[in-house]
Amino acid sequence: MSDETRPEASEEWSPPGTLTSLIEEVVRSAGWGPGPAEGGEGLAAGTEIGRYRLVREAGRGAFGVVWEARDRELGRAVAFKVLRISGGGVREKRLVAEAEVAARLSHPNIVTVLDVGRSEHGVYLVQEFLSGRTLATTLLAGRLPLREALRIAVEICKGLAHAHAHGVVHRDLTPRNVQLCDDGQVKLLDLGMASALGRRKLDGGTPEYMAPEQAEAAPEDERTDVFAVGVILSRMLTGASPVSETGPGRRGRSARGISVPEAPALARLIEAMLARSPTERPRDAGVVLKELQTVEAALPRERFGRPSRARLRSPPRLRW
């Protein structure tokens, strides 16, 4: 589904301040649009499911329905997702088990899954209410200052390192799945939810951010996420994707080298993260985090707030 046909959150859905960008990004990242869904049929504003009262429907599609809801016990707004399930009880049990694993990932840089359960309307997930905007929206204005890009990358890797330590790989890490909150916090959205939302393992990922092994249906691990972080960091610094087409098919793509005059070590790290072979990349987000923190600590303070002089090198250096 193209960006033009994806549903957009608007103030028509709810009074200002009650429908957050979290719900908007849940709808966008799943590519949901108008159409029937098995899960969530028969729901209406005011319906109460356990402790949650539905306020307004935000979107629906192949994977189910997203609602803005109210937690009546704690008096807070939440994102309430009723999931479509096909394939019988075995698949339902697997879906709920995967959701529960994601719910156990408690970290300041990961959006919190507050609840998971079943109702007559289907299996549901409840996530925390966030305010702010996504990194994708921020990047529409152009590249970021070096220190700000580093700060965001460090926070991304903090959350990702926690997930990797618990055996969870995001597999669809993009600027749309990174929330820049109003209080300065950085949150990863829908981490671990790719398969829990009913997608087969090999269906996950956004082409521009997919590692070669993911695109080629080869075995994946934490280094698949490392590649995606490398693309995101390069985009923040240069305003452009380091991955470009050089021929038909994924095997014809190339990862361009990057120059960061203020931090040569950062350029070397990004190139290693974008290596075609997973064995040539850092092992996981924890390793990347340590490298980024070293670069951040060595950066002169006066560089704060200034546009980075980073640029992609041409011709492509890293051939796939």
PDB file of C-alpha atoms in Angstrom:
ATOM      1  CA  MET A   1       0.000   0.000   0.000  1.00  0.00           C
ATOM      2  CA  SER A   2       1.382   3.390  -0.939  1.00  0.00           C
ATOM      3  CA  ASP A   3       1.734   6.334   1.401  1.00  0.00           C
ATOM      4  CA  GLU A   4      -1.090   8.042  -0.475  1.00  0.00           C
ATOM      5  CA  THR A   5      -3.570   5.298   0.394  1.00  0.00           C
ATOM      6  CA  ARG A   6      -2.549   4.754   3.989  1.00  0.00           C
ATOM      7  CA  PRO A   7      -4.945   6.163   6.588  1.00  0.00           C
ATOM      8  CA  GLU A   8      -3.660   9.286   8.291  1.00  0.00           C
ATOM      9  CA  ALA A   9      -4.455  10.229  11.874  1.00  0.00           C
ATOM     10  CA  SER A  10      -6.309  13.520  12.117  1.00  0.00           C
ATOM     11  CA  GLU A  11      -8.064  15.645  14.667  1.00  0.00           C
ATOM     12  CA  GLU A  12     -11.387  14.527  13.192  1.00  0.00           C
ATOM     13  CA  TRP A  13     -10.918  11.181  14.913  1.00  0.00           C
ATOM     14  CA  SER A  14     -10.693  12.586  18.413  1.00  0.00           C
ATOM     15  CA  PRO A  15     -10.338  15.832  20.352  1.00  0.00           C
ATOM     16  CA  PRO A  16      -6.833  17.355  20.197  1.00  0.00           C
ATOM     17  CA  GLY A  17      -4.395  15.565  22.492  1.00  0.00           C
ATOM     18  CA  THR A  18      -6.326  12.318  22.884  1.00  0.00           C
ATOM     19  CA  LEU A  19      -5.131  10.464  19.780  1.00  0.00           C
ATOM     20  CA  THR A  20      -1.353  10.219  19.852  1.00  0.00           C
ATOM     21  CA  SER A  21       1.153   9.644  17.118  1.00  0.00           C
ATOM     22  CA  LEU A  22       1.679   6.147  18.537  1.00  0.00           C
ATOM     23  CA  ILE A  23      -1.672   5.008  17.137  1.00  0.00           C
ATOM     24  CA  GLU A  24      -0.946   6.795  13.886  1.00  0.00           C
ATOM     25  CA  GLU A  25       2.343   4.929  13.541  1.00  0.00           C
ATOM     26  CA  VAL A  26       0.769   1.586  14.500  1.00  0.00           C
ATOM     27  CA  VAL A  27      -1.611   2.048  11.576  1.00  0.00           C
ATOM     28  CA  ARG A  28       1.085   3.219   9.165  1.00  0.00           C
ATOM     29  CA  SER A  29       3.760   0.661  10.039  1.00  0.00           C
ATOM     30  CA  ALA A  30       1.356  -2.228   9.452  1.00  0.00           C
ATOM     31  CA  GLY A  31       0.182  -0.708   6.163  1.00  0.00           C
ATOM     32  CA  TRP A  32      -3.444  -0.870   7.225  1.00  0.00           C
ATOM     33  CA  GLY A  33      -6.218   0.611   5.153  1.00  0.00           C
ATOM     34  CA  PRO A  34      -9.995   0.413   4.859  1.00  0.00           C
ATOM     35  CA  GLY A  35     -11.422  -3.060   4.546  1.00  0.00           C
ATOM     36  CA  PRO A  36     -12.978  -5.879   6.557  1.00  0.00           C
ATOM     37  CA  ALA A  37     -11.082  -7.707   9.249  1.00  0.00           C
ATOM     38  CA  GLU A  38     -12.097 -10.879  11.059  1.00  0.00           C
ATOM     39  CA  GLY A  39     -10.844  -9.680  14.444  1.00  0.00           C
ATOM     40  CA  GLY A  40     -12.654  -6.762  16.028  1.00  0.00           C
ATOM     41  CA  GLU A  41     -16.003  -7.060  14.234  1.00  0.00           C
ATOM     42  CA  GLY A  42     -18.969  -5.731  16.183  1.00  0.00           C
ATOM     43  CA  LEU A  43     -16.962  -3.173  18.149  1.00  0.00           C
ATOM     44  CA  ALA A  44     -18.197   0.385  18.637  1.00  0.00           C
ATOM     45  CA  ALA A  45     -17.240   3.472  20.591  1.00  0.00           C
ATOM     46  CA  GLY A  46     -18.174   2.927  24.224  1.00  0.00           C
ATOM     47  CA  THR A  47     -17.619  -0.853  24.107  1.00  0.00           C
ATOM     48  CA  GLU A  48     -15.929  -2.093  27.260  1.00  0.00           C
ATOM     49  CA  ILE A  49     -13.460  -4.962  27.047  1.00  0.00           C
ATOM     50  CA  GLY A  50     -12.203  -5.755  30.497  1.00  0.00           C
ATOM     51  CA  ARG A  51     -10.856  -2.542  31.998  1.00  0.00           C
ATOM     52  CA  TYR A  52     -10.710  -0.730  28.631  1.00  0.00           C
ATOM     53  CA  ARG A  53     -13.378   1.488  27.092  1.00  0.00           C
ATOM     54  CA  LEU A  54     -13.049   2.070  23.355  1.00  0.00           C
ATOM     55  CA  VAL A  55     -13.116   5.727  22.301  1.00  0.00           C
ATOM     56  CA  ARG A  56     -12.609   5.871  18.538  1.00  0.00           C
ATOM     57  CA  GLU A  57     -11.507   3.503  15.796  1.00  0.00           C
ATOM     58  CA  ALA A  58      -8.156   4.564  14.307  1.00  0.00           C
ATOM     59  CA  GLY A  59      -7.758   2.063  11.465  1.00  0.00           C
ATOM     60  CA  ARG A  60      -8.351  -1.466  10.238  1.00  0.00           C
ATOM     61  CA  GLY A  61      -6.966  -3.896   7.712  1.00  0.00           C
ATOM     62  CA  ALA A  62      -5.468  -7.333   7.212  1.00  0.00           C
ATOM     63  CA  PHE A  63      -4.174  -7.666  10.770  1.00  0.00           C
ATOM     64  CA  GLY A  64      -7.166  -6.318  12.690  1.00  0.00           C
ATOM     65  CA  VAL A  65      -8.385  -3.046  14.188  1.00  0.00           C
ATOM     66  CA  VAL A  66      -6.665  -0.285  16.177  1.00  0.00           C
ATOM     67  CA  TRP A  67      -8.669   1.744  18.683  1.00  0.00           C
ATOM     68  CA  GLU A  68      -7.971   4.694  20.874  1.00  0.00           C
ATOM     69  CA  ALA A  69      -9.109   3.489  24.282  1.00  0.00           C
ATOM     70  CA  ARG A  70      -9.267   4.467  27.936  1.00  0.00           C
ATOM     71  CA  ASP A  71      -7.914   2.390  30.796  1.00  0.00           C
ATOM     72  CA  ARG A  72     -10.769   2.849  33.264  1.00  0.00           C
ATOM     73  CA  GLU A  73      -8.837   1.597  36.277  1.00  0.00           C
ATOM     74  CA  LEU A  74      -5.777   3.824  35.852  1.00  0.00           C
ATOM     75  CA  GLY A  75      -7.499   6.676  34.017  1.00  0.00           C
ATOM     76  CA  ARG A  76      -5.087   6.836  31.097  1.00  0.00           C
ATOM     77  CA  ALA A  77      -5.248   6.704  27.306  1.00  0.00           C
ATOM     78  CA  VAL A  78      -3.866   3.618  25.568  1.00  0.00           C
ATOM     79  CA  ALA A  79      -3.554   2.156  22.074  1.00  0.00           C
ATOM     80  CA  PHE A  80      -5.832  -0.898  21.892  1.00  0.00           C
ATOM     81  CA  LYS A  81      -5.239  -3.358  19.031  1.00  0.00           C
ATOM     82  CA  VAL A  82      -7.712  -6.162  18.302  1.00  0.00           C
ATOM     83  CA  LEU A  83      -5.897  -8.694  16.112  1.00  0.00           C
ATOM     84  CA  ARG A  84      -7.215 -10.772  13.268  1.00  0.00           C
ATOM     85  CA  ILE A  85      -6.387 -14.468  13.616  1.00  0.00           C
ATOM     86  CA  SER A  86      -6.686 -17.156  10.979  1.00  0.00           C
ATOM     87  CA  GLY A  87      -5.418 -20.705  11.086  1.00  0.00           C
ATOM     88  CA  GLY A  88      -6.978 -21.995  14.278  1.00  0.00           C
ATOM     89  CA  GLY A  89      -5.997 -22.341  17.909  1.00  0.00           C
ATOM     90  CA  VAL A  90      -2.349 -23.284  17.357  1.00  0.00           C
ATOM     91  CA  ARG A  91      -1.631 -20.018  15.598  1.00  0.00           C
ATOM     92  CA  GLU A  92      -3.527 -18.081  18.248  1.00  0.00           C
ATOM     93  CA  LYS A  93      -1.446 -19.625  21.019  1.00  0.00           C
ATOM     94  CA  ARG A  94       1.745 -18.823  19.140  1.00  0.00           C
ATOM     95  CA  LEU A  95       0.650 -15.231  18.553  1.00  0.00           C
ATOM     96  CA  VAL A  96      -0.197 -14.664  22.211  1.00  0.00           C
ATOM     97  CA  ALA A  97       3.081 -16.294  23.325  1.00  0.00           C
ATOM     98  CA  GLU A  98       5.100 -13.977  21.072  1.00  0.00           C
ATOM     99  CA  ALA A  99       3.175 -10.948  22.319  1.00  0.00           C
ATOM    100  CA  GLU A 100       3.877 -11.936  25.906  1.00  0.00           C
ATOM    101  CA  VAL A 101       7.605 -12.161  25.141  1.00  0.00           C
ATOM    102  CA  ALA A 102       7.498  -8.607  23.779  1.00  0.00           C
ATOM    103  CA  ALA A 103       5.529  -7.496  26.846  1.00  0.00           C
ATOM    104  CA  ARG A 104       8.393  -8.671  29.070  1.00  0.00           C
ATOM    105  CA  LEU A 105      10.830  -6.284  27.344  1.00  0.00           C
ATOM    106  CA  SER A 106      10.758  -3.570  29.974  1.00  0.00           C
ATOM    107  CA  HIS A 107      13.138  -0.779  28.983  1.00  0.00           C
ATOM    108  CA  PRO A 108      12.889   3.026  28.843  1.00  0.00           C
ATOM    109  CA  ASN A 109      13.693   3.000  25.112  1.00  0.00           C
ATOM    110  CA  ILE A 110      11.045   0.437  24.128  1.00  0.00           C
ATOM    111  CA  VAL A 111       7.348   1.184  23.857  1.00  0.00           C
ATOM    112  CA  THR A 112       5.629  -0.728  26.646  1.00  0.00           C
ATOM    113  CA  VAL A 113       3.128  -3.486  25.913  1.00  0.00           C
ATOM    114  CA  LEU A 114       0.738  -3.041  28.831  1.00  0.00           C
ATOM    115  CA  ASP A 115      -1.594  -5.965  28.342  1.00  0.00           C
ATOM    116  CA  VAL A 116      -2.432  -8.910  26.115  1.00  0.00           C
ATOM    117  CA  GLY A 117      -5.547 -11.039  26.244  1.00  0.00           C
ATOM    118  CA  ARG A 118      -8.541 -12.589  24.514  1.00  0.00           C
ATOM    119  CA  SER A 119     -12.118 -11.451  24.222  1.00  0.00           C
ATOM    120  CA  GLU A 120     -15.148 -12.414  22.163  1.00  0.00           C
ATOM    121  CA  HIS A 121     -13.907  -9.918  19.594  1.00  0.00           C
ATOM    122  CA  GLY A 122     -10.461 -11.488  19.251  1.00  0.00           C
ATOM    123  CA  VAL A 123      -6.970 -11.374  20.720  1.00  0.00           C
ATOM    124  CA  TYR A 124      -5.912  -7.865  21.759  1.00  0.00           C
ATOM    125  CA  LEU A 125      -2.728  -5.982  22.614  1.00  0.00           C
ATOM    126  CA  VAL A 126      -2.583  -2.774  24.651  1.00  0.00           C
ATOM    127  CA  GLN A 127       0.351  -0.369  24.368  1.00  0.00           C
ATOM    128  CA  GLU A 128       1.367   2.774  26.223  1.00  0.00           C
ATOM    129  CA  PHE A 129       0.248   6.213  25.139  1.00  0.00           C
ATOM    130  CA  LEU A 130       3.048   8.353  23.655  1.00  0.00           C
ATOM    131  CA  SER A 131       3.265  11.947  22.508  1.00  0.00           C
ATOM    132  CA  GLY A 132       5.732  13.440  20.080  1.00  0.00           C
ATOM    133  CA  ARG A 133       6.613  12.554  16.509  1.00  0.00           C
ATOM    134  CA  THR A 134       8.487   9.856  14.677  1.00  0.00           C
ATOM    135  CA  LEU A 135      12.018  10.093  13.387  1.00  0.00           C
ATOM    136  CA  ALA A 136      10.565   9.746   9.881  1.00  0.00           C
ATOM    137  CA  THR A 137       8.634  12.991  10.348  1.00  0.00           C
ATOM    138  CA  THR A 138      11.700  14.741  11.748  1.00  0.00           C
ATOM    139  CA  LEU A 139      13.826  13.682   8.771  1.00  0.00           C
ATOM    140  CA  LEU A 140      11.420  15.362   6.370  1.00  0.00           C
ATOM    141  CA  ALA A 141      13.124  18.631   7.355  1.00  0.00           C
ATOM    142  CA  GLY A 142      16.547  17.288   6.355  1.00  0.00           C
ATOM    143  CA  ARG A 143      19.604  15.845   8.037  1.00  0.00           C
ATOM    144  CA  LEU A 144      20.342  16.278  11.737  1.00  0.00           C
ATOM    145  CA  PRO A 145      23.287  17.826  13.588  1.00  0.00           C
ATOM    146  CA  LEU A 146      25.977  15.256  14.350  1.00  0.00           C
ATOM    147  CA  ARG A 147      25.447  15.261  18.121  1.00  0.00           C
ATOM    148  CA  GLU A 148      21.674  14.931  17.794  1.00  0.00           C
ATOM    149  CA  ALA A 149      22.034  12.048  15.335  1.00  0.00           C
ATOM    150  CA  LEU A 150      24.467  10.358  17.716  1.00  0.00           C
ATOM    151  CA  ARG A 151      22.146  10.891  20.686  1.00  0.00           C
ATOM    152  CA  ILE A 152      19.228   9.312  18.876  1.00  0.00           C
ATOM    153  CA  ALA A 153      21.362   6.412  17.617  1.00  0.00           C
ATOM    154  CA  VAL A 154      22.657   5.769  21.138  1.00  0.00           C
ATOM    155  CA  GLU A 155      19.108   5.673  22.543  1.00  0.00           C
ATOM    156  CA  ILE A 156      17.962   3.362  19.731  1.00  0.00           C
ATOM    157  CA  CYS A 157      20.823   0.991  20.476  1.00  0.00           C
ATOM    158  CA  LYS A 158      20.109   1.032  24.212  1.00  0.00           C
ATOM    159  CA  GLY A 159      16.614  -0.331  23.596  1.00  0.00           C
ATOM    160  CA  LEU A 160      17.774  -2.660  20.845  1.00  0.00           C
ATOM    161  CA  ALA A 161      20.609  -4.039  22.987  1.00  0.00           C
ATOM    162  CA  HIS A 162      18.073  -4.899  25.685  1.00  0.00           C
ATOM    163  CA  ALA A 163      15.911  -6.706  23.126  1.00  0.00           C
ATOM    164  CA  HIS A 164      18.872  -8.582  21.653  1.00  0.00           C
ATOM    165  CA  ALA A 165      19.951  -9.678  25.124  1.00  0.00           C
ATOM    166  CA  HIS A 166      16.507 -11.269  25.482  1.00  0.00           C
ATOM    167  CA  GLY A 167      16.591 -12.985  22.110  1.00  0.00           C
ATOM    168  CA  VAL A 168      14.256 -10.562  20.329  1.00  0.00           C
ATOM    169  CA  VAL A 169      15.126  -9.180  16.880  1.00  0.00           C
ATOM    170  CA  HIS A 170      13.071  -6.256  15.569  1.00  0.00           C
ATOM    171  CA  ARG A 171      13.395  -7.082  11.848  1.00  0.00           C
ATOM    172  CA  ASP A 172      11.564  -3.927  10.720  1.00  0.00           C
ATOM    173  CA  LEU A 173      13.540  -1.079  12.247  1.00  0.00           C
ATOM    174  CA  THR A 174      12.877   2.134  10.296  1.00  0.00           C
ATOM    175  CA  PRO A 175      12.517   5.853  11.165  1.00  0.00           C
ATOM    176  CA  ARG A 176       8.752   5.250  11.355  1.00  0.00           C
ATOM    177  CA  ASN A 177       9.325   2.821  14.204  1.00  0.00           C
ATOM    178  CA  VAL A 178      11.408   5.308  16.215  1.00  0.00           C
ATOM    179  CA  GLN A 179       9.384   7.753  18.323  1.00  0.00           C
ATOM    180  CA  LEU A 180      10.931  11.028  19.453  1.00  0.00           C
ATOM    181  CA  CYS A 181       8.845  11.899  22.494  1.00  0.00           C
ATOM    182  CA  ASP A 182       8.058  15.409  23.675  1.00  0.00           C
ATOM    183  CA  ASP A 183      10.108  14.841  26.854  1.00  0.00           C
ATOM    184  CA  GLY A 184      13.227  13.970  24.829  1.00  0.00           C
ATOM    185  CA  GLN A 185      12.931  10.231  25.244  1.00  0.00           C
ATOM    186  CA  VAL A 186      13.494   7.950  22.241  1.00  0.00           C
ATOM    187  CA  LYS A 187      11.255   4.882  21.947  1.00  0.00           C
ATOM    188  CA  LEU A 188      11.295   1.877  19.628  1.00  0.00           C
ATOM    189  CA  LEU A 189       7.784   1.071  18.412  1.00  0.00           C
ATOM    190  CA  ASP A 190       6.372  -2.427  17.869  1.00  0.00           C
ATOM    191  CA  LEU A 191       9.632  -4.163  18.746  1.00  0.00           C
ATOM    192  CA  GLY A 192       9.215  -7.899  18.418  1.00  0.00           C
ATOM    193  CA  MET A 193       5.756  -7.523  16.894  1.00  0.00           C
ATOM    194  CA  ALA A 194       6.531  -8.444  13.271  1.00  0.00           C
ATOM    195  CA  SER A 195       5.679 -12.108  13.707  1.00  0.00           C
ATOM    196  CA  ALA A 196       3.223 -11.503  16.555  1.00  0.00           C
ATOM    197  CA  LEU A 197       1.013  -9.524  14.187  1.00  0.00           C
ATOM    198  CA  GLY A 198       0.488 -12.617  12.069  1.00  0.00           C
ATOM    199  CA  ARG A 199       3.289 -12.141   9.544  1.00  0.00           C
ATOM    200  CA  ARG A 200       5.384 -15.120   8.547  1.00  0.00           C
ATOM    201  CA  LYS A 201       9.016 -14.600   9.539  1.00  0.00           C
ATOM    202  CA  LEU A 202      10.303 -13.934   6.017  1.00  0.00           C
ATOM    203  CA  ASP A 203       7.614 -11.341   5.280  1.00  0.00           C
ATOM    204  CA  GLY A 204       8.959  -8.780   7.740  1.00  0.00           C
ATOM    205  CA  GLY A 205      11.010  -5.754   6.869  1.00  0.00           C
ATOM    206  CA  THR A 206      10.954  -2.545   4.851  1.00  0.00           C
ATOM    207  CA  PRO A 207      13.008  -2.881   1.617  1.00  0.00           C
ATOM    208  CA  GLU A 208      15.164   0.220   2.080  1.00  0.00           C
ATOM    209  CA  TYR A 209      16.260  -0.949   5.546  1.00  0.00           C
ATOM    210  CA  MET A 210      16.411  -4.708   4.958  1.00  0.00           C
ATOM    211  CA  ALA A 211      19.759  -6.446   5.310  1.00  0.00           C
ATOM    212  CA  PRO A 212      20.841  -8.615   2.355  1.00  0.00           C
ATOM    213  CA  GLU A 213      20.181 -11.864   4.219  1.00  0.00           C
ATOM    214  CA  GLN A 214      16.671 -10.715   5.091  1.00  0.00           C
ATOM    215  CA  ALA A 215      15.894  -9.814   1.490  1.00  0.00           C
ATOM    216  CA  GLU A 216      17.263 -13.128   0.272  1.00  0.00           C
ATOM    217  CA  ALA A 217      15.361 -15.258   2.830  1.00  0.00           C
ATOM    218  CA  ALA A 218      18.622 -16.372   4.443  1.00  0.00           C
ATOM    219  CA  PRO A 219      19.066 -16.959   8.198  1.00  0.00           C
ATOM    220  CA  GLU A 220      18.774 -13.792  10.282  1.00  0.00           C
ATOM    221  CA  ASP A 221      19.975 -12.709  13.711  1.00  0.00           C
ATOM    222  CA  GLU A 222      20.774  -9.551  15.671  1.00  0.00           C
ATOM    223  CA  ARG A 223      23.075  -8.335  12.887  1.00  0.00           C
ATOM    224  CA  THR A 224      20.010  -7.877  10.692  1.00  0.00           C
ATOM    225  CA  ASP A 225      18.957  -5.081  13.044  1.00  0.00           C
ATOM    226  CA  VAL A 226      22.519  -3.718  13.099  1.00  0.00           C
ATOM    227  CA  PHE A 227      22.288  -3.183   9.342  1.00  0.00           C
ATOM    228  CA  ALA A 228      19.010  -1.256   9.721  1.00  0.00           C
ATOM    229  CA  VAL A 229      20.534   1.009  12.394  1.00  0.00           C
ATOM    230  CA  GLY A 230      23.417   1.694  10.007  1.00  0.00           C
ATOM    231  CA  VAL A 231      20.976   2.842   7.324  1.00  0.00           C
ATOM    232  CA  ILE A 232      19.064   5.021   9.819  1.00  0.00           C
ATOM    233  CA  LEU A 233      22.250   6.625  11.175  1.00  0.00           C
ATOM    234  CA  SER A 234      23.505   7.326   7.658  1.00  0.00           C
ATOM    235  CA  ARG A 235      20.180   8.934   6.756  1.00  0.00           C
ATOM    236  CA  MET A 236      20.242  11.136   9.860  1.00  0.00           C
ATOM    237  CA  LEU A 237      23.750  12.373   9.009  1.00  0.00           C
ATOM    238  CA  THR A 238      23.467  12.814   5.238  1.00  0.00           C
ATOM    239  CA  GLY A 239      19.736  13.121   4.562  1.00  0.00           C
ATOM    240  CA  ALA A 240      19.916  10.280   2.035  1.00  0.00           C
ATOM    241  CA  SER A 241      19.846   6.499   2.043  1.00  0.00           C
ATOM    242  CA  PRO A 242      23.242   4.793   1.707  1.00  0.00           C
ATOM    243  CA  VAL A 243      21.637   1.932  -0.224  1.00  0.00           C
ATOM    244  CA  SER A 244      21.193   2.462  -3.945  1.00  0.00           C
ATOM    245  CA  GLU A 245      20.189   0.386  -6.952  1.00  0.00           C
ATOM    246  CA  THR A 246      22.939  -0.631  -9.375  1.00  0.00           C
ATOM    247  CA  GLY A 247      21.066  -3.289 -11.269  1.00  0.00           C
ATOM    248  CA  PRO A 248      18.003  -5.558 -11.268  1.00  0.00           C
ATOM    249  CA  GLY A 249      17.140  -7.352  -8.019  1.00  0.00           C
ATOM    250  CA  ARG A 250      18.562  -7.131  -4.511  1.00  0.00           C
ATOM    251  CA  ARG A 251      21.904  -8.597  -5.600  1.00  0.00           C
ATOM    252  CA  GLY A 252      22.401  -5.524  -7.792  1.00  0.00           C
ATOM    253  CA  ARG A 253      22.240  -3.081  -4.868  1.00  0.00           C
ATOM    254  CA  SER A 254      25.234  -1.384  -3.305  1.00  0.00           C
ATOM    255  CA  ALA A 255      25.878   0.279   0.049  1.00  0.00           C
ATOM    256  CA  ARG A 256      27.680   3.576  -0.423  1.00  0.00           C
ATOM    257  CA  GLY A 257      30.534   4.563   1.843  1.00  0.00           C
ATOM    258  CA  ILE A 258      30.155   7.578   4.113  1.00  0.00           C
ATOM    259  CA  SER A 259      32.509  10.388   5.065  1.00  0.00           C
ATOM    260  CA  VAL A 260      32.193  12.057   8.492  1.00  0.00           C
ATOM    261  CA  PRO A 261      35.086  14.540   8.772  1.00  0.00           C
ATOM    262  CA  GLU A 262      34.253  15.361  12.408  1.00  0.00           C
ATOM    263  CA  ALA A 263      34.313  11.681  13.442  1.00  0.00           C
ATOM    264  CA  PRO A 264      36.229   9.297  11.129  1.00  0.00           C
ATOM    265  CA  ALA A 265      35.681   6.449  13.594  1.00  0.00           C
ATOM    266  CA  LEU A 266      31.934   6.866  13.158  1.00  0.00           C
ATOM    267  CA  ALA A 267      32.268   6.553   9.382  1.00  0.00           C
ATOM    268  CA  ARG A 268      34.209   3.296   9.802  1.00  0.00           C
ATOM    269  CA  LEU A 269      31.584   1.965  12.202  1.00  0.00           C
ATOM    270  CA  ILE A 270      28.711   2.763   9.820  1.00  0.00           C
ATOM    271  CA  GLU A 271      30.490   1.066   6.925  1.00  0.00           C
ATOM    272  CA  ALA A 272      31.003  -2.032   9.075  1.00  0.00           C
ATOM    273  CA  MET A 273      27.297  -2.001  10.022  1.00  0.00           C
ATOM    274  CA  LEU A 274      26.377  -1.878   6.315  1.00  0.00           C
ATOM    275  CA  ALA A 275      28.630  -4.785   5.314  1.00  0.00           C
ATOM    276  CA  ARG A 276      26.945  -7.264   3.004  1.00  0.00           C
ATOM    277  CA  SER A 277      28.073 -10.272   5.020  1.00  0.00           C
ATOM    278  CA  PRO A 278      26.613 -10.461   8.550  1.00  0.00           C
ATOM    279  CA  THR A 279      29.923 -11.862   9.821  1.00  0.00           C
ATOM    280  CA  GLU A 280      31.597  -8.542   8.940  1.00  0.00           C
ATOM    281  CA  ARG A 281      29.141  -6.466  10.987  1.00  0.00           C
ATOM    282  CA  PRO A 282      29.206  -5.788  14.749  1.00  0.00           C
ATOM    283  CA  ARG A 283      27.733  -8.765  16.595  1.00  0.00           C
ATOM    284  CA  ASP A 284      24.707  -6.970  18.063  1.00  0.00           C
ATOM    285  CA  ALA A 285      23.348  -3.610  19.205  1.00  0.00           C
ATOM    286  CA  GLY A 286      25.303  -3.832  22.463  1.00  0.00           C
ATOM    287  CA  VAL A 287      28.598  -3.724  20.557  1.00  0.00           C
ATOM    288  CA  VAL A 288      27.369  -0.830  18.402  1.00  0.00           C
ATOM    289  CA  LEU A 289      26.223   1.046  21.515  1.00  0.00           C
ATOM    290  CA  LYS A 290      29.704   0.956  23.065  1.00  0.00           C
ATOM    291  CA  GLU A 291      31.281   2.192  19.838  1.00  0.00           C
ATOM    292  CA  LEU A 292      28.775   5.031  19.502  1.00  0.00           C
ATOM    293  CA  GLN A 293      29.285   6.128  23.101  1.00  0.00           C
ATOM    294  CA  THR A 294      33.049   6.223  22.520  1.00  0.00           C
ATOM    295  CA  VAL A 295      32.562   8.426  19.447  1.00  0.00           C
ATOM    296  CA  GLU A 296      30.105  10.649  21.320  1.00  0.00           C
ATOM    297  CA  ALA A 297      32.482  11.146  24.238  1.00  0.00           C
ATOM    298  CA  ALA A 298      35.358  12.116  21.932  1.00  0.00           C
ATOM    299  CA  LEU A 299      33.360  14.668  19.945  1.00  0.00           C
ATOM    300  CA  PRO A 300      34.263  18.312  20.722  1.00  0.00           C
ATOM    301  CA  ARG A 301      31.481  20.115  22.550  1.00  0.00           C
ATOM    302  CA  GLU A 302      31.434  23.024  20.123  1.00  0.00           C
ATOM    303  CA  ARG A 303      30.037  20.749  17.435  1.00  0.00           C
ATOM    304  CA  PHE A 304      26.710  20.616  19.207  1.00  0.00           C
ATOM    305  CA  GLY A 305      23.893  22.030  17.105  1.00  0.00           C
ATOM    306  CA  ARG A 306      25.923  22.543  13.958  1.00  0.00           C
ATOM    307  CA  PRO A 307      24.944  20.726  10.767  1.00  0.00           C
ATOM    308  CA  SER A 308      27.129  17.704  10.168  1.00  0.00           C
ATOM    309  CA  ARG A 309      29.544  17.735   7.241  1.00  0.00           C
ATOM    310  CA  ALA A 310      28.899  14.040   6.674  1.00  0.00           C
ATOM    311  CA  ARG A 311      28.258  12.965   3.116  1.00  0.00           C
ATOM    312  CA  LEU A 312      27.867   9.782   1.113  1.00  0.00           C
ATOM    313  CA  ARG A 313      30.844   8.937  -1.029  1.00  0.00           C
ATOM    314  CA  SER A 314      30.459   8.346  -4.737  1.00  0.00           C
ATOM    315  CA  PRO A 315      31.077   6.077  -6.530  1.00  0.00           C
ATOM    316  CA  PRO A 316      29.774   3.263  -4.272  1.00  0.00           C
ATOM    317  CA  ARG A 317      32.493   1.629  -2.245  1.00  0.00           C
ATOM    318  CA  LEU A 318      30.714  -1.288  -0.587  1.00  0.00           C
ATOM    319  CA  ARG A 319      29.521  -3.558  -3.387  1.00  0.00           C
ATOM    320  CA  TRP A 320      26.788  -6.094  -2.772  1.00  0.00           C
TER     321      TRP A 320
END
